[in-house]
Tab-separated table of C-alpha atoms in Angstrom:
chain	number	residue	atom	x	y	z
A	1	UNK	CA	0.000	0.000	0.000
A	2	UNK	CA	0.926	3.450	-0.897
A	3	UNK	CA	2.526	5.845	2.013
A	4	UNK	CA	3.751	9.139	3.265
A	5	UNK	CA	7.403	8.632	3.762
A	6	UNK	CA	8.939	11.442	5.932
A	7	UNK	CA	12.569	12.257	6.634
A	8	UNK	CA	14.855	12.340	8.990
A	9	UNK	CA	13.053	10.494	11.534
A	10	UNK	CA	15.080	12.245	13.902
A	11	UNK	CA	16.485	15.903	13.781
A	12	UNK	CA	18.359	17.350	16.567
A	13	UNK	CA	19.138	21.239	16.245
A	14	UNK	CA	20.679	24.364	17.953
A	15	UNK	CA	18.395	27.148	19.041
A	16	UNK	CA	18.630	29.662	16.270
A	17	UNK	CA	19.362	27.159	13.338
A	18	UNK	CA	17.528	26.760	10.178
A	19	UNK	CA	15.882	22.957	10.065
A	20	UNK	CA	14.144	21.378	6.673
A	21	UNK	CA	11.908	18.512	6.994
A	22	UNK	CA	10.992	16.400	3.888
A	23	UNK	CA	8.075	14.776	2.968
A	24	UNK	CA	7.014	12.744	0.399
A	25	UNK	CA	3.191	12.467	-0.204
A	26	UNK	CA	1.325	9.455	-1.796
A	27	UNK	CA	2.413	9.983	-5.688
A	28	UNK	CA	-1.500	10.721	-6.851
A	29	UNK	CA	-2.484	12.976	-3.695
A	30	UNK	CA	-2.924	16.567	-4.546
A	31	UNK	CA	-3.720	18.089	-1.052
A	32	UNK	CA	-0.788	18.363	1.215
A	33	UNK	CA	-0.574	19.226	4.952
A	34	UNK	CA	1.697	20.120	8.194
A	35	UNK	CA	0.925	18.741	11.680
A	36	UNK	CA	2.707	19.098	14.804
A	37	UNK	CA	2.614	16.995	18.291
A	38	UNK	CA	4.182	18.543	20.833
A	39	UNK	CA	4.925	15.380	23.429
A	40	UNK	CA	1.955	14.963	25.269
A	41	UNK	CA	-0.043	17.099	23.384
A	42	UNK	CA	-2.769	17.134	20.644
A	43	UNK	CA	-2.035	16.966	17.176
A	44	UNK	CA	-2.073	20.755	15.656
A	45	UNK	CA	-2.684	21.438	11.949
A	46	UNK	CA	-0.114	23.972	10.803
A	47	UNK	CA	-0.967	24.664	6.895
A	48	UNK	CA	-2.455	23.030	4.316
A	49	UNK	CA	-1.108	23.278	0.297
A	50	UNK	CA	-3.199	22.969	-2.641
A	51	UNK	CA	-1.879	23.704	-6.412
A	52	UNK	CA	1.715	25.172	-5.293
A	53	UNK	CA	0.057	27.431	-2.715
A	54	UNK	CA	-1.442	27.477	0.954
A	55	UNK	CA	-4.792	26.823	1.397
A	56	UNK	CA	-4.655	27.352	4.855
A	57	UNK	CA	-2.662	27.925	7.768
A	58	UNK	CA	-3.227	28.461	11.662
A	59	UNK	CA	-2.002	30.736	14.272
A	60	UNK	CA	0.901	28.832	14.983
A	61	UNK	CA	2.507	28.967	10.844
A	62	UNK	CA	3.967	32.422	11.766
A	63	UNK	CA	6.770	33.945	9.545
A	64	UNK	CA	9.086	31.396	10.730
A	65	UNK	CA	7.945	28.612	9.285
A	66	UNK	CA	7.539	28.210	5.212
A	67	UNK	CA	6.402	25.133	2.772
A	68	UNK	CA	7.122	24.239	-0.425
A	69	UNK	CA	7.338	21.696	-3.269
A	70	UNK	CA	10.219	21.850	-4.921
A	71	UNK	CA	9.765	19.048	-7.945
A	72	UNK	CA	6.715	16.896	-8.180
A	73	UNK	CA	7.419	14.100	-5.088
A	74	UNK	CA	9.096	16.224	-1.952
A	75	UNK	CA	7.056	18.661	0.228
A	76	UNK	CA	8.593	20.209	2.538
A	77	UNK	CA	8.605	22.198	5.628
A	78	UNK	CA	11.333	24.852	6.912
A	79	UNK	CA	11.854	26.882	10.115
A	80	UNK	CA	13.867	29.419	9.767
A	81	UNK	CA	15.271	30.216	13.458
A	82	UNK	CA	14.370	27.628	15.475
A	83	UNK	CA	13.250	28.214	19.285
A	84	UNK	CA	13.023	25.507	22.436
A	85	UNK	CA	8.938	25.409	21.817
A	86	UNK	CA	9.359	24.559	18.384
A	87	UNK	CA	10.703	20.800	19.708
A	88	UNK	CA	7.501	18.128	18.288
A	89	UNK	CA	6.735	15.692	16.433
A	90	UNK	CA	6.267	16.947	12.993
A	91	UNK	CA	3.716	14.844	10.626
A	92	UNK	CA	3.239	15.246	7.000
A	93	UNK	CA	-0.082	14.106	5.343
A	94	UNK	CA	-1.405	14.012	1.731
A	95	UNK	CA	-4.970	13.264	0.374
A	96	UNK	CA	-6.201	12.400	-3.448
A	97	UNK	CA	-9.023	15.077	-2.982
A	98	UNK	CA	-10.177	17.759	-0.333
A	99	UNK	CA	-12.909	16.136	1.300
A	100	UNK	CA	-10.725	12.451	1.308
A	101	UNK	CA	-9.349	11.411	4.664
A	102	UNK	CA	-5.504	12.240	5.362
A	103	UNK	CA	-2.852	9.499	5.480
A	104	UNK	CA	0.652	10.528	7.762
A	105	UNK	CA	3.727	9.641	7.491
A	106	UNK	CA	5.612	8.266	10.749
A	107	UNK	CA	6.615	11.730	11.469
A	108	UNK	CA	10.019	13.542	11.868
A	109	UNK	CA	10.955	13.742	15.578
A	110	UNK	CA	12.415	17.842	15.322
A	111	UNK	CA	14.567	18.237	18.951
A	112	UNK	CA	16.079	22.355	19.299
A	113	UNK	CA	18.587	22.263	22.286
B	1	UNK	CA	-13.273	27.451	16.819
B	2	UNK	CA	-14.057	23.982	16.982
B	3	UNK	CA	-13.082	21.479	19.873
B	4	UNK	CA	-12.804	18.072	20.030
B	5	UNK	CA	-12.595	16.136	23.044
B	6	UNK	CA	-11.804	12.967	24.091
B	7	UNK	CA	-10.997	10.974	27.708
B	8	UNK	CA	-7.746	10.884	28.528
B	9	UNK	CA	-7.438	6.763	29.039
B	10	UNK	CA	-9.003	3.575	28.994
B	11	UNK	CA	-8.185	0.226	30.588
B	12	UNK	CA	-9.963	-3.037	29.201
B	13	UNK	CA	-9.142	-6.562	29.640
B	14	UNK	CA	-8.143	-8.669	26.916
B	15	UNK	CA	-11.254	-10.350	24.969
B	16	UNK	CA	-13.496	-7.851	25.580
B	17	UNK	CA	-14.839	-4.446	24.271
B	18	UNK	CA	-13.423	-1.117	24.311
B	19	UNK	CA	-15.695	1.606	24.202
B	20	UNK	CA	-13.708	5.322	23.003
B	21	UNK	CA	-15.712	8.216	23.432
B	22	UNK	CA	-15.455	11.607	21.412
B	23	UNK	CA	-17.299	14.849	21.312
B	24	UNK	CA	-17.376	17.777	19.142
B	25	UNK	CA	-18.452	20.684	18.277
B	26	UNK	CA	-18.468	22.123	14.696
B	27	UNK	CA	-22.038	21.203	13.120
B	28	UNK	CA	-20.613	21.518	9.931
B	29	UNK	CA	-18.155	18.798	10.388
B	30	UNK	CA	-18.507	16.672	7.118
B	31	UNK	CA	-16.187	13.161	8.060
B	32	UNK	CA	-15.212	12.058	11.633
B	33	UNK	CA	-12.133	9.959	11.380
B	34	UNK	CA	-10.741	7.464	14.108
B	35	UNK	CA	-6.712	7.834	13.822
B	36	UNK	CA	-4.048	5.397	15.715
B	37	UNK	CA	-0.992	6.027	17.078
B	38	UNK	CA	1.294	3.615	18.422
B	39	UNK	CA	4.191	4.606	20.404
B	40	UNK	CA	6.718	6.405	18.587
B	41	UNK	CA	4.832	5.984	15.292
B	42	UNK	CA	2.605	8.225	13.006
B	43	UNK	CA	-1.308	8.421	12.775
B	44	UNK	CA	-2.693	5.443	10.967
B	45	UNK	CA	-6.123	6.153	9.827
B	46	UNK	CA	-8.948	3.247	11.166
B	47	UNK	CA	-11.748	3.788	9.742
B	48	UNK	CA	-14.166	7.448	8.982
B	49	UNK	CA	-17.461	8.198	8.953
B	50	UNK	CA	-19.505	10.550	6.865
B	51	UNK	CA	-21.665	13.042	9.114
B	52	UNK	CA	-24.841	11.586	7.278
B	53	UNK	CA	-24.275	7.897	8.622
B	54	UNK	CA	-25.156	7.065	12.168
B	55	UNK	CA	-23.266	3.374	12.121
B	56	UNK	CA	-19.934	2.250	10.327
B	57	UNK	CA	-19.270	-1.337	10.803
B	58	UNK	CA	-14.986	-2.196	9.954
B	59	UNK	CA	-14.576	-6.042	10.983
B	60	UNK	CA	-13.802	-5.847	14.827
B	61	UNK	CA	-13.923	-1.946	14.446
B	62	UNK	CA	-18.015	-0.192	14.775
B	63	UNK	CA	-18.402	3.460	14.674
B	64	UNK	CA	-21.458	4.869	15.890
B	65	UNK	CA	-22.039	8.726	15.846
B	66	UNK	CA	-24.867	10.895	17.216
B	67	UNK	CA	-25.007	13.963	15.073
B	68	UNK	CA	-27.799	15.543	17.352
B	69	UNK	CA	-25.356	15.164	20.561
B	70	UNK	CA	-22.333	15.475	18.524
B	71	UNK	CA	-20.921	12.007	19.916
B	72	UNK	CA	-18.785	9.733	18.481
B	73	UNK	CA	-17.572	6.425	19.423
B	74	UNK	CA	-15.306	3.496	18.519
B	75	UNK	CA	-15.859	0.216	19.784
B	76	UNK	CA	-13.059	-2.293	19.236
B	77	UNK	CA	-14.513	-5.936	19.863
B	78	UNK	CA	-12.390	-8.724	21.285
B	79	UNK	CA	-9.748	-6.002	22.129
B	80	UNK	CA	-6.526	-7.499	21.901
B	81	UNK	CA	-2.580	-6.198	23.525
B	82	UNK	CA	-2.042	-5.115	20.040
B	83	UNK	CA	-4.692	-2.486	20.118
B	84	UNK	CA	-2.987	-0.601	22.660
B	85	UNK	CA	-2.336	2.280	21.338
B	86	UNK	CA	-3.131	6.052	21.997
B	87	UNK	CA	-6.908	6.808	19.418
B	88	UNK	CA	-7.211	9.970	18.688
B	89	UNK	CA	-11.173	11.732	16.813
B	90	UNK	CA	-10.800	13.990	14.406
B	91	UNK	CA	-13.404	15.903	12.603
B	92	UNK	CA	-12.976	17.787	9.201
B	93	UNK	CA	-14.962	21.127	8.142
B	94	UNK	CA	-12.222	22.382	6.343
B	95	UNK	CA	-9.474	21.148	7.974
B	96	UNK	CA	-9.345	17.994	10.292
B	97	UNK	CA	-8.786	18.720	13.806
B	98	UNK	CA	-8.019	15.850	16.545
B	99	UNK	CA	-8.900	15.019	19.705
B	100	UNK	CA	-6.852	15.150	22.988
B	101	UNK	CA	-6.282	11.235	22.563
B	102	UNK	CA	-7.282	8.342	24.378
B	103	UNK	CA	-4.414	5.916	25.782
B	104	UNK	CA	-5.810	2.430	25.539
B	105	UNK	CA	-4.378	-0.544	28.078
B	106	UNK	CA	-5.461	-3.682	27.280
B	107	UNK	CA	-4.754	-5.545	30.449
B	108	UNK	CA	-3.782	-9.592	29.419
């Protein structure tokens, strides 16, 4: 069966650095998305993509943070200065159509020191 | 916004039902998915319902939602230790939004 693949599965960083976590969706999905787990928390949406550009995107997908698909498999996500609170489990998802449920990858463990 | 609520954990014996509880709020939700998540895994989708069905049966797996109350619940049949996981409820109007999470135990 088809999956989300997401890498690394672990990303340690410095407070301050620039991270990039890859993603790459089901090869038919169109509808791309950003989640985040802080440990012990719920799971927060971040941004959704649609057609090269966001769709949507909550509170939390401030100026720091960016998206993009660089060739027709990766998605990605970027932070630009990373703080302590940004430490979480990051998921990617994909879906074939808007209204179709979301399949996750295994998610990218992202740990700022 | 909309909410989505769940309790925190569950602790069943092995062989018999668990019951996981969810509530919501947004009316306008149009899907309400039941999500996995084992430890130090990702989300692997269970089984969804569309907000026009009131049952879902999925082999050991029954959903059963309450659109007037805005209650949803799985019920796992002969639960066994492999279904120990954390389930998490999500809704989607939009975008999906999940529930705290409920730790199953399934006690052998």
């Amino acid at each position: 069966e088809p999956e989300v693949t997401q890498t690394p599965s672990h990303q340690v960083t410095q407070m301050g650095q620039e991270v990039i976590l890859r993603c790459v969706p089901i090869s038919n999905h169109l509808y791309f998305y950003w989640y985040r787990q802080i440990l012990g928390q719920k799971v927060e949406f971040l941004v959704s993509f649609y057609n090269n550009e966001i769709s949507e995107k909550s509170e939390i997908f401030d100026d720091q943070f960016s998206v993009e698909r660089p060739d027709g498999s990766n998605f990605t996500l970027k932070i630009r200065s990373t703080k302590l609170e940004d430490s979480a489990m990051y998921f990617c998802a994909s879906s074939d159509n808007r209204n179709s449920p979301l399949h996750f990858g295994n998610g990218t463990r992202l740990t700022v020191t | 916004g909309e909410d989505v609520e769940q309790s925190l954990f569950l602790s069943v014996r092995e062989g018999d039902s668990s019951v996981i509880n969810c509530t919501y709020t947004d009316s306008s939700s149009t899907y309400l998915y039941w999500y996995k998540q084992e430890p130090g895994a990702g989300l692997q989708l269970l089984t969804y319902i569309f907000s026009n069905m009131d049952m879902k049966q999925d082999q050991r797996l029954t959903v059963l939602l309450n659109k007037k109350d805005k209650h949803l619940s799985l019920r796992i049949a002969d639960t066994q230790t492999g279904d120990s996981a954390i389930y998490f409820c999500a809704d989607y109007y939009q975008k999906v939004t999940f529930g705290t999470g409920t730790k199953l135990q399934v006690i052998p």
